Coordinates of C-alpha atoms and ligand atoms in Angstrom, one line a residue:
X1 CA 92.0 74.2 116.3
X2 CA 92.1 75.4 119.9
X3 CA 95.1 77.5 119.1
X4 CA 93.2 79.0 116.2
X5 CA 90.3 79.9 118.5
X6 CA 92.7 81.5 121.0
X7 CA 94.3 83.7 118.4
X8 CA 91.0 84.6 117.0
X9 CA 89.9 85.8 120.4
X10 CA 92.7 88.4 120.4
X11 CA 91.7 89.8 117.0
X12 CA 89.6 92.9 116.7
X13 CA 87.7 91.9 113.5
X14 CA 87.0 88.6 115.1
X15 CA 85.8 90.2 118.3
X16 CA 83.4 92.5 116.5
X17 CA 82.1 89.9 114.1
X18 CA 81.9 87.3 116.8
X19 CA 79.9 89.6 119.2
X20 CA 77.4 90.5 116.5
X21 CA 76.9 86.9 115.5
X22 CA 76.7 85.8 119.1
X23 CA 74.0 88.4 119.8
X24 CA 71.9 87.0 116.9
X25 CA 72.4 83.4 118.1
X26 CA 71.2 84.4 121.6
X27 CA 68.3 86.3 120.1
X28 CA 67.4 83.2 118.0
X29 CA 67.6 80.9 121.0
X30 CA 65.6 82.9 123.6
X31 CA 63.9 85.6 121.5
X32 CA 60.9 83.6 120.5
X33 CA 59.8 83.3 124.2
X34 CA 60.0 87.0 124.7
X35 CA 57.8 88.2 121.9
X36 CA 54.2 87.5 120.9
X37 CA 53.1 84.9 118.4
X38 CA 54.3 86.2 115.1
X39 CA 51.4 84.7 113.1
X40 CA 48.7 86.1 115.3
X41 CA 46.7 89.0 113.8
X42 CA 47.0 91.7 116.4
X43 CA 46.1 94.9 114.7
X44 CA 45.3 96.8 111.6
X45 CA 47.5 96.2 108.6
X46 CA 50.5 98.4 107.8
X47 CA 50.5 100.3 111.0
X48 CA 53.7 102.3 111.6
X49 CA 55.8 101.7 114.8
X50 CA 53.8 102.6 117.9
X51 CA 54.1 101.9 121.7
X52 CA 52.0 98.8 121.2
X53 CA 53.9 97.5 118.2
X54 CA 57.4 98.8 118.4
X55 CA 58.2 97.8 114.8
X56 CA 54.6 98.4 113.5
X57 CA 52.4 95.8 111.8
X58 CA 52.6 93.8 108.5
X59 CA 50.2 93.9 105.6
X60 CA 48.2 91.2 107.4
X61 CA 48.2 93.0 110.7
X62 CA 50.9 90.9 112.4
X63 CA 53.6 92.2 114.8
X64 CA 56.8 93.0 112.8
X65 CA 59.0 92.8 115.9
X66 CA 57.8 89.3 116.6
X67 CA 58.3 88.2 113.0
X68 CA 61.8 89.6 112.9
X69 CA 62.9 88.0 116.2
X70 CA 61.3 84.6 115.5
X71 CA 62.5 84.7 112.0
X72 CA 66.1 84.7 113.3
X73 CA 65.7 81.1 114.6
X74 CA 65.0 79.2 111.5
X75 CA 67.1 81.4 109.3
X76 CA 70.2 81.0 111.4
X77 CA 69.6 77.3 112.1
X78 CA 69.3 76.6 108.4
X79 CA 72.4 78.8 107.7
X80 CA 74.6 77.0 110.2
X81 CA 73.3 73.5 109.3
X82 CA 73.9 74.1 105.6
X83 CA 77.3 75.8 106.3
X84 CA 78.4 72.7 108.3
X85 CA 77.0 70.2 105.9
X86 CA 78.4 71.8 102.8
X87 CA 81.8 72.2 104.4
X88 CA 82.0 68.6 105.6
X89 CA 80.7 67.2 102.4
X90 CA 83.0 69.3 100.3
X91 CA 86.0 68.6 102.5
X92 CA 85.5 64.8 102.5
X93 CA 84.8 64.5 98.8
X94 CA 87.6 67.0 97.9
X95 CA 90.2 65.5 100.1
X96 CA 89.4 62.0 99.1
X97 CA 89.6 63.0 95.5
X98 CA 92.8 64.9 95.9
X99 CA 94.6 62.4 98.1
X100 CA 93.6 59.2 96.3
X101 CA 94.0 60.6 92.8
X102 CA 93.6 58.4 89.7
X103 CA 90.3 56.8 89.1
X104 CA 88.6 58.0 92.3
X105 CA 89.7 61.5 91.4
X106 CA 88.4 61.2 87.9
X107 CA 84.9 60.1 89.1
X108 CA 84.7 62.6 91.9
X109 CA 85.9 65.5 89.9
X110 CA 83.5 64.7 87.1
X111 CA 80.6 64.6 89.7
X112 CA 81.8 67.8 91.3
X113 CA 81.9 69.5 87.9
X114 CA 78.4 68.3 87.0
X115 CA 77.1 69.8 90.2
X116 CA 79.0 73.0 89.6
X117 CA 77.2 73.6 86.3
X118 CA 73.7 72.8 87.6
X119 CA 72.2 76.2 88.5
X120 CA 70.9 76.3 92.0
X121 CA 67.5 77.9 91.3
X122 CA 66.1 75.3 88.9
X123 CA 67.5 72.6 91.2
X124 CA 65.5 74.1 94.1
X125 CA 62.3 74.3 92.0
X126 CA 62.6 70.7 90.9
X127 CA 63.5 69.3 94.3
X128 CA 60.7 71.4 95.8
X129 CA 58.2 69.4 93.8
X130 CA 59.4 66.1 95.4
X131 CA 60.5 67.0 98.9
X132 CA 58.1 67.8 101.7
X133 CA 58.0 71.5 102.3
X134 CA 59.9 72.8 105.4
X135 CA 63.3 73.6 106.7
X136 CA 64.6 70.1 105.8
X137 CA 63.9 70.8 102.1
X138 CA 65.8 74.0 102.2
X139 CA 68.8 72.3 103.9
X140 CA 68.9 69.6 101.2
X141 CA 68.5 72.0 98.3
X142 CA 71.2 74.4 99.5
X143 CA 73.6 71.6 100.5
X144 CA 73.3 70.0 97.1
X145 CA 73.8 73.2 95.3
X146 CA 76.7 74.3 97.4
X147 CA 79.1 71.5 98.2
X148 CA 80.9 71.3 94.8
X149 CA 82.8 74.6 95.2
X150 CA 84.1 73.4 98.5
X151 CA 85.2 70.1 97.0
X152 CA 87.3 71.9 94.5
X153 CA 89.0 74.0 97.1
X154 CA 89.7 71.1 99.4
X155 CA 90.9 68.9 96.5
X156 CA 93.5 71.5 95.7
X157 CA 94.6 71.7 99.3
X158 CA 94.8 67.9 99.6
X159 CA 96.9 67.7 96.4
X160 CA 99.3 70.2 97.9
X161 CA 99.6 68.3 101.2
X162 CA 99.7 64.9 99.6
X163 CA 103.4 65.0 98.9
X164 CA 104.4 66.4 102.3
X165 CA 106.6 64.1 104.3
X166 CA 104.3 63.6 107.2
X167 CA 101.7 62.2 104.9
X168 CA 104.2 59.8 103.3
X169 CA 105.4 58.9 106.8
X170 CA 101.9 58.0 107.9
X171 CA 101.4 55.9 104.8
X172 CA 104.7 54.1 105.3
X173 CA 103.8 53.6 109.0
X174 CA 100.8 51.6 107.7
X175 CA 97.9 54.0 108.4
X176 CA 94.9 53.2 106.2
X177 CA 94.0 55.7 103.5
X178 CA 90.8 56.7 105.1
X179 CA 92.6 57.3 108.4
X180 CA 95.2 59.4 106.6
X181 CA 92.3 61.5 105.2
X182 CA 90.6 62.0 108.6
X183 CA 93.7 62.1 110.9
X184 CA 96.5 63.6 108.8
X185 CA 95.0 65.7 106.1
X186 CA 91.8 67.2 107.5
X187 CA 93.3 68.4 110.8
X188 CA 96.0 70.2 108.8
X189 CA 93.2 72.1 107.1
X190 CA 91.7 73.5 110.3
X191 CA 91.9 77.1 109.2
X192 CA 90.5 76.3 105.8
X193 CA 87.7 74.3 107.4
X194 CA 87.0 77.2 109.7
X195 CA 86.9 79.9 107.0
X196 CA 85.0 77.6 104.6
X197 CA 82.4 77.0 107.3
X198 CA 81.9 80.7 107.8
X199 CA 81.9 81.4 104.1
X200 CA 79.4 78.6 103.5
X201 CA 77.1 79.9 106.3
X202 CA 77.1 83.3 104.6
X203 CA 76.2 81.6 101.3
X204 CA 73.5 79.6 103.0
X205 CA 71.9 82.6 104.7
X206 CA 72.0 84.6 101.4
X207 CA 70.7 81.8 99.2
X208 CA 68.0 80.8 101.6
X209 CA 66.7 84.4 102.0
X210 CA 66.8 84.7 98.2
X211 CA 64.8 81.5 97.5
X212 CA 62.3 82.3 100.2
X213 CA 61.8 85.8 98.9
X214 CA 60.9 84.3 95.6
X215 CA 58.4 82.1 97.3
X216 CA 60.4 78.9 96.8
X217 CA 60.6 78.3 100.6
X218 CA 57.9 77.3 103.0
X219 CA 55.8 80.5 102.9
X220 CA 53.9 79.4 106.0
X221 CA 57.1 79.5 108.2
X222 CA 58.4 82.6 109.9
X223 CA 61.9 83.3 108.5
X224 CA 63.7 86.4 107.4
X225 CA 63.2 85.3 103.7
X226 CA 59.5 84.7 104.1
X227 CA 59.1 88.0 106.0
X228 CA 60.5 89.7 102.9
X229 CA 58.3 87.6 100.6
X230 CA 55.2 88.7 102.5
X231 CA 56.4 92.3 102.6
X232 CA 56.5 92.1 98.8
X233 CA 53.2 90.3 98.4
X234 CA 51.4 92.7 100.7
X235 CA 52.8 95.7 98.7
X236 CA 54.8 97.1 101.7
X237 CA 56.9 99.1 99.2
X238 CA 53.9 100.5 97.3
X239 CA 52.3 101.6 100.6
X240 CA 55.7 102.9 101.8
X241 CA 55.5 100.7 104.9
X242 CA 59.3 100.7 105.3
X243 CA 59.0 99.3 108.8
X244 CA 57.8 95.9 107.4
X245 CA 61.0 95.1 105.6
X246 CA 63.7 97.3 107.1
X247 CA 64.2 95.4 110.4
X248 CA 64.5 92.1 108.6
X249 CA 66.8 93.6 106.0
X250 CA 69.0 95.2 108.7
X251 CA 69.2 91.8 110.5
X252 CA 70.3 90.0 107.3
X253 CA 72.9 92.7 106.6
X254 CA 74.3 92.5 110.1
X255 CA 74.6 88.7 110.0
X256 CA 76.3 89.0 106.6
X257 CA 78.6 91.6 108.0
X258 CA 79.6 89.6 111.0
X259 CA 80.3 86.5 109.0
X260 CA 82.4 88.5 106.5
X261 CA 84.4 89.9 109.4
X262 CA 84.9 86.5 110.9
X263 CA 86.0 85.0 107.7
X264 CA 88.5 87.8 107.1
X265 CA 89.7 87.5 110.7
X266 CA 90.4 83.8 110.2
X267 CA 92.3 84.5 107.1
X268 CA 94.5 87.0 108.8
X269 CA 95.1 84.9 111.9
X270 CA 96.1 81.9 109.9
X271 CA 98.1 83.8 107.3
X272 CA 100.1 86.6 108.8
X273 CA 101.3 87.7 105.4
X274 CA 97.7 89.0 104.7
X275 CA 98.0 91.6 107.4
X276 CA 98.6 95.1 106.2
X277 CA 102.3 95.0 105.6
X278 CA 104.6 97.1 107.7
X279 CA 106.3 99.6 105.4
X280 CA 109.6 101.1 106.3
X281 CA 109.2 104.9 106.7
X282 CA 112.9 105.7 107.0
X283 CA 113.7 104.8 103.4
X284 CA 115.0 108.2 102.5
X285 CA 118.7 108.4 103.2
X286 CA 121.1 111.3 103.5
X287 CA 124.4 110.0 102.3
X288 CA 123.5 109.4 98.7
X289 CA 125.1 112.2 96.9
X290 CA 128.8 113.1 97.1
X291 CA 130.2 111.6 94.0
X292 CA 133.8 111.8 95.3
X293 CA 133.7 108.6 97.2
X294 CA 131.4 106.9 94.7
X295 CA 134.4 105.6 92.9
X296 CA 135.2 102.0 93.8
X297 CA 138.4 101.3 95.8
X298 CA 140.9 100.3 93.3
X299 CA 140.0 97.0 91.7
X300 CA 136.7 96.4 93.5
X301 CA 133.7 95.2 91.5
X302 CA 131.3 95.5 94.3
X303 CA 131.5 97.6 97.5
X304 CA 129.3 97.5 100.5
X305 CA 130.0 100.8 102.2
X306 CA 128.8 101.2 105.8
X307 CA 125.5 99.6 105.0
X308 CA 122.7 99.5 107.6
X309 CA 119.4 97.8 107.0
X310 CA 116.4 98.0 109.2
X311 CA 113.1 96.1 109.3
X312 CA 110.0 97.9 110.4
X313 CA 108.4 95.7 113.1
X314 CA 105.5 96.1 115.4
X315 CA 108.0 97.0 118.1
X316 CA 109.7 99.6 116.0
X317 CA 112.7 99.5 113.7
X318 CA 115.0 96.5 114.0
X319 CA 118.5 96.9 112.7
X320 CA 119.5 93.6 111.2
X321 CA 122.5 94.8 109.2
X322 CA 124.8 97.1 111.0
X323 CA 127.4 99.2 109.3
X324 CA 128.7 96.5 107.0
X325 CA 131.5 97.3 104.7
X326 CA 133.4 95.0 102.3
X327 CA 134.6 94.8 98.7
X328 CA 134.5 92.0 96.2
X329 CA 137.1 92.0 93.4
X330 CA 136.2 90.9 89.9
X331 CA 136.3 87.1 89.7
X332 CA 136.6 86.7 93.4
X333 CA 134.7 84.2 95.5
X334 CA 133.6 86.1 98.6
X335 CA 132.1 84.1 101.4
X336 CA 129.6 85.5 103.9
X337 CA 129.2 83.3 107.0
X338 CA 127.1 83.6 110.1
X339 CA 124.5 81.8 112.0
X340 CA 120.9 81.7 110.8
X341 CA 119.3 85.2 111.4
X342 CA 122.6 87.1 111.3
X343 CA 121.5 89.1 108.3
X344 CA 123.2 87.3 105.4
X345 CA 120.2 86.9 103.1
X346 CA 119.1 90.5 103.9
X347 CA 122.5 91.7 102.5
X348 CA 122.1 89.5 99.4
X349 CA 118.6 90.7 98.8
X350 CA 119.7 94.3 99.3
X351 CA 122.3 93.8 96.6
X352 CA 119.6 92.7 94.2
X353 CA 117.1 95.3 95.5
X354 CA 114.8 92.5 96.4
X355 CA 114.2 93.6 100.0
X356 CA 110.6 93.3 101.3
X357 CA 108.6 96.5 101.8
X358 CA 109.2 96.3 105.6
X359 CA 113.0 96.7 105.0
X360 CA 115.0 99.7 104.2
X361 CA 118.6 100.6 103.7
X362 CA 118.9 103.4 106.2
X363 CA 122.5 104.2 105.7
X364 CA 125.5 103.5 103.4
X365 CA 125.8 102.5 99.8
X366 CA 126.2 99.5 97.6
X367 CA 128.4 100.2 94.6
X368 CA 128.8 98.0 91.6
X369 CA 131.5 99.3 89.3
X370 CA 130.9 102.7 91.0
X371 CA 127.2 102.9 90.4
X372 CA 125.1 103.1 93.5
X373 CA 122.7 100.2 93.4
X374 CA 120.5 101.6 96.1
X375 CA 119.8 104.7 93.9
X376 CA 118.7 102.9 90.7
X377 CA 115.2 103.6 89.4
X378 CA 112.9 100.9 88.1
X379 CA 114.1 101.1 84.5
X380 CA 117.8 101.0 85.5
X381 CA 117.0 98.2 88.0
X382 CA 115.5 96.0 85.3
X383 CA 118.7 96.4 83.3
X384 CA 120.8 95.8 86.3
X385 CA 119.2 92.8 87.9
X386 CA 120.3 89.4 86.4
X387 CA 122.5 90.9 83.7
X388 CA 124.9 92.5 86.2
X389 CA 124.1 90.6 89.4
X390 CA 122.1 87.4 89.5
X391 CA 121.1 85.0 92.2
X392 CA 120.9 81.3 92.9
X393 CA 118.2 80.8 95.5
X394 CA 118.3 78.4 98.4
X395 CA 115.2 76.4 97.5
X396 CA 115.6 75.2 93.9
X397 CA 112.1 73.7 94.0
X398 CA 110.4 77.0 94.7
X399 CA 112.7 79.0 92.5
X400 CA 111.6 77.1 89.4
X401 CA 108.2 77.6 88.0
X402 CA 106.5 74.1 88.2
X403 CA 104.3 74.7 85.2
X404 CA 107.0 75.7 82.7
X405 CA 109.5 73.4 81.0
X406 CA 113.1 74.3 81.6
X407 CA 113.5 75.7 78.1
X408 CA 110.6 78.0 78.6
X409 CA 112.0 79.3 81.9
X410 CA 115.2 80.2 80.1
X411 CA 113.2 81.8 77.4
X412 CA 111.3 83.9 79.9
X413 CA 114.6 85.0 81.5
X414 CA 116.3 85.8 78.2
X415 CA 113.3 87.5 76.7
X416 CA 113.0 89.8 79.7
X417 CA 116.4 91.2 78.8
X418 CA 116.2 91.6 75.1
X419 CA 114.7 90.2 72.0
X420 CA 115.0 86.5 71.5
X421 CA 113.0 83.8 69.7
X422 CA 111.9 80.7 71.5
X423 CA 114.1 78.6 69.3
X424 CA 117.1 80.8 70.0
X425 CA 116.4 80.8 73.7
X426 CA 116.1 77.0 73.8
X427 CA 119.4 76.7 71.9
X428 CA 121.0 78.9 74.5
X429 CA 119.3 76.8 77.3
X430 CA 120.8 73.7 75.9
X431 CA 124.2 75.3 75.9
X432 CA 123.8 76.5 79.5
X433 CA 122.4 73.1 80.7
X434 CA 125.5 71.4 79.2
X435 CA 127.7 74.0 80.9
X436 CA 126.4 73.0 84.4
X437 CA 126.7 69.3 83.5
X438 CA 123.1 68.5 82.6
X439 CA 121.9 66.7 79.5
X440 CA 120.8 69.3 76.9
X441 CA 117.7 67.3 76.2
X442 CA 116.4 68.3 79.6
X443 CA 115.4 71.5 77.9
X444 CA 111.9 69.9 77.5
X445 CA 111.7 68.6 81.0
X446 CA 109.5 69.9 83.9
X447 CA 111.0 70.8 87.2
X448 CA 109.4 67.9 89.1
X449 CA 111.2 65.5 86.9
X450 CA 114.6 66.6 88.3
X451 CA 116.3 65.7 91.5
X452 CA 117.2 68.4 94.0
X453 CA 120.8 68.6 92.8
X454 CA 119.7 68.8 89.1
X455 CA 117.3 71.6 90.0
X456 CA 120.0 73.5 91.7
X457 CA 122.2 73.1 88.6
X458 CA 119.3 74.6 86.6
X459 CA 119.2 77.5 89.0
X460 CA 122.9 78.1 88.4
X461 CA 122.5 77.8 84.7
X462 CA 119.7 80.4 84.9
X463 CA 121.8 82.7 87.0
X464 CA 124.6 82.5 84.4
X465 CA 122.2 83.0 81.4
X466 CA 123.0 86.7 80.9
X467 CA 126.7 86.4 81.9
X468 CA 126.5 88.5 85.0
X469 CA 129.6 90.0 86.7
X470 CA 128.5 88.7 90.1
X471 CA 126.4 85.8 91.2
X472 CA 124.9 85.8 94.7
X473 CA 124.5 82.2 96.0
X474 CA 122.3 82.1 99.1
X475 CA 122.8 78.8 100.8
X476 CA 122.6 77.1 97.3
X477 CA 123.6 73.7 98.6
X478 CA 122.1 73.6 102.1
X479 CA 119.2 71.3 100.9
X480 CA 121.6 69.0 99.1
X481 CA 123.5 66.0 100.4
X482 CA 127.3 66.3 100.8
X483 CA 128.3 64.5 97.6
X484 CA 125.9 66.4 95.4
X485 CA 126.9 69.6 97.2
X486 CA 130.6 69.0 96.4
X487 CA 130.0 68.2 92.8
X488 CA 127.9 71.3 92.4
X489 CA 130.4 73.6 94.0
X490 CA 133.2 72.1 92.0
X491 CA 131.2 72.9 88.9
X492 CA 130.6 76.5 90.0
X493 CA 134.3 77.1 90.6
X494 CA 135.2 75.6 87.2
X495 CA 132.6 77.9 85.5
X496 CA 133.9 80.8 87.5
X497 CA 137.4 80.3 86.2
X498 CA 136.1 79.9 82.6
X499 CA 133.7 82.8 82.6
X500 CA 135.3 85.1 85.2
X501 CA 132.3 86.1 87.3
X502 CA 132.6 86.9 90.9
X503 CA 130.6 85.0 93.6
X504 CA 129.0 86.2 96.8
X505 CA 128.6 82.9 98.5
X506 CA 126.3 82.9 101.6
X507 CA 126.1 80.1 104.0
X508 CA 126.1 79.2 107.7
X509 CA 128.7 76.5 106.9
X510 CA 131.9 78.3 107.6
X511 CA 134.3 75.3 107.0
X512 CA 132.7 74.9 103.6
X513 CA 133.2 78.6 102.9
X514 CA 136.8 78.5 103.9
X515 CA 137.4 75.7 101.5
X516 CA 136.0 77.4 98.5
X517 CA 136.3 81.2 99.0
X518 CA 139.1 83.6 98.5
X519 CA 138.0 85.8 101.3
X520 CA 135.4 85.4 104.0
X521 CA 133.4 87.8 106.1
X522 CA 131.8 86.6 109.3
X523 CA 128.5 88.2 110.3
X524 CA 127.2 88.2 113.8
X525 CA 123.9 89.9 114.7
X526 CA 124.2 92.0 111.6
X527 CA 127.8 93.2 112.3
X528 CA 130.8 92.1 110.3
X529 CA 133.0 90.8 113.1
X530 CA 135.8 89.4 111.0
X531 CA 137.0 89.7 107.5
X532 CA 140.1 88.0 106.1
X533 CA 141.4 85.7 103.5
X534 CA 140.2 82.1 103.8
X535 CA 143.8 81.1 104.3
X536 CA 144.3 83.1 107.4
X537 CA 140.9 82.5 108.9
X538 CA 141.5 78.8 108.6
X539 CA 144.6 78.9 110.8
X540 CA 144.3 82.1 112.6
X541 CA 140.7 83.1 113.3
X542 CA 140.8 85.9 115.8
X543 CA 137.2 86.6 116.7
X544 CA 135.7 84.1 119.2
X545 CA 132.5 83.9 117.2
X546 CA 134.5 82.8 114.1
X547 CA 136.1 80.1 116.2
X548 CA 132.8 79.1 117.5
X549 CA 131.4 78.8 114.0
X550 CA 134.5 76.8 113.0
X551 CA 134.1 74.3 115.8
X552 CA 130.4 73.8 115.2
X553 CA 131.0 71.7 112.2
X554 CA 133.2 69.0 113.6
X555 CA 131.8 66.5 111.1
X556 CA 133.6 68.0 108.2
X557 CA 136.8 66.1 107.5
X558 CA 139.8 67.7 106.0
X559 CA 139.2 65.7 102.8
X560 CA 135.7 67.1 102.4
X561 CA 137.0 70.6 102.6
X562 CA 139.8 70.0 100.3
X563 CA 138.0 68.9 97.1
X564 CA 136.5 72.2 96.0
X565 CA 139.5 74.0 97.4
X566 CA 141.8 72.2 95.0
X567 CA 139.8 73.5 92.1
X568 CA 139.8 77.1 93.4
X569 CA 143.5 77.2 93.9
X570 CA 144.6 74.9 91.1
X571 CA 146.4 77.8 89.6
X572 CA 147.3 79.7 92.7
X573 CA 150.5 79.6 94.5
X574 CA 149.0 79.4 97.9
X575 CA 149.3 76.2 99.8
X576 CA 146.2 73.9 99.7
X577 CA 144.2 73.8 102.9
X578 CA 145.7 71.4 105.4
X579 CA 144.3 69.6 108.3
X580 CA 145.6 72.6 110.1
X581 CA 142.4 74.3 108.9
X582 CA 140.5 72.1 111.4
X583 CA 143.1 72.6 114.1
X584 CA 142.7 76.4 113.9
X585 CA 139.0 76.1 114.8
X586 CA 139.2 73.8 117.7
Ligands
ADP1 P1 120.1 84.9 107.5 O1 120.0 84.8 106.0 O2 121.5 85.2 108.0 O3 119.6 83.7 108.2 P2 118.2 87.0 107.3 O4 118.9 88.0 106.5 O5 117.2 86.2 106.6 O6 119.2 86.1 108.1 O7 117.4 87.7 108.5 C1 118.1 88.6 109.4 C2 117.2 89.1 110.5 O8 116.2 89.8 109.9 C3 116.6 88.0 111.3 O9 116.7 88.3 112.6 C4 115.1 88.1 110.9 O10 114.3 87.8 112.0 C5 114.9 89.5 110.4 N1 113.9 89.5 109.4 C6 113.9 88.9 108.2 N2 112.8 89.2 107.5 C7 112.1 90.0 108.2 C8 110.8 90.7 108.0 N3 110.1 90.6 106.9 N4 110.4 91.5 109.1 C9 111.1 91.6 110.2 N5 112.3 91.0 110.4 C10 112.8 90.2 109.4
MG2 MG1 119.2 83.3 104.8

């Protein structure tokens, strides 16, 4: 929370919104002592602004300035009180409901829904008949009418957090459920609490002014809403006495504006992705034409030619891929190694033309069978992606759509690339599932019913659905344990031999790469520092960075490395990797 405040202080929207709001809070606190009694009759009605009454007089002959200033106090007090109450009530009920689930959730959700469909206005009128008139009544009415929306939002947030490891850890450690709600869940919603509070205050000010304007508040009190009510009643509009309602109207608008600014500032500070994205401006490249060197080097399926990729950042362009060139032959497993941040994924995304707007390929070309991938238009891209080059993503969980069965995800993928019926797509899905070693019946399963390894197999099956020539695998096994990882890779290599696709395998795990790739490139800070056959790298890595990478995986035994390697090279005449592989790196 403190961190949130500190970041907010540095934000322009927050600064403007905060200053305006602070100004009104100060006015509400000390203003009433500086002006005359707002109910006192001080002059003739509907007098325009004068030196005696700067904002003129009302239809009753009261001072408009005094009414505007004094009105701020109760209006803002009720606004903040309702904002806080509604937020707390909504958060407690929503989080309890979302976290506990089952029967509690049923009851609370039903209650929430009932409150959601009760319209606020009749509720206010009915409650008004029973509760004593005054600010208290307004707070009760607005809180009752407003908490349910918040409960819905917080319930959703709690359900998302419920399965996170730190919540499970607290539960296993023996924390009580109520304590988990208060100590684990709510503090993790600091930004949501903050923006909800601001949003609810905005709602409270608006609803309160509306109700009071209709005469449903305490018409004897001095608030911005009753000011407008009396302005209406005293026919200020008919007599064109604009000074009676304009000051109050401007105040309401300014408070609303400041709260909106604050709310948007909180969103931006807590979610950097909402900031206006940086868009690369250097996207136009020069070296696109000359068809002479567009031809692939003999036998290459894919060629990266002198590729540079830059990200637009606040501090200017940052080059994260620097003049990278390499080829991949049909059916080859090409490994791309390098520490985290070395630009591996950026290269993979560039190949699929999935780079974020901030990134641009500033130089070089990516040729697939001689076609420059970087020059494809949208139509060509749709035909190219997935049917020519597909991808297995690192996080199988987020790569699968949680609300679609596996069969339907295959259907979506297949249907995007040609006509297919659901039945035909499901039949193909069964085939593909069996291919990656999963039971075909899983076609009707949901992603959450699968283990991590199973999900990643589904990811591979999806990637192979259109029989692409090349599959990019970006850390496909990093989230899996060693045994599952080995099984999966073995399966990929088997499939590769059967179907003949090439693989661009990306991982930071160099020993693993050496065990399963034909050739390996090593990226360091966006530069390809070494490129050689796996064979040679294993025994004879020249670049110090490659040696460093090799030695940073001391846990990998020769046997571990060997299993997938046996599959790759079952038909090759090259010697299987020996323990020497380890010796070369240390
Ligand atoms: P790797 O996959 O090797 O871990 P990435 O290709 O994801 O590395 O990232 C390479 C570099 O690009 C990193 O230094 C990262 O900080 C930078 N980068 C990635 N995405 C962005 C972005 N949206 N804006 C600016 N820089 C980025
Ligand atoms: Mg990566």
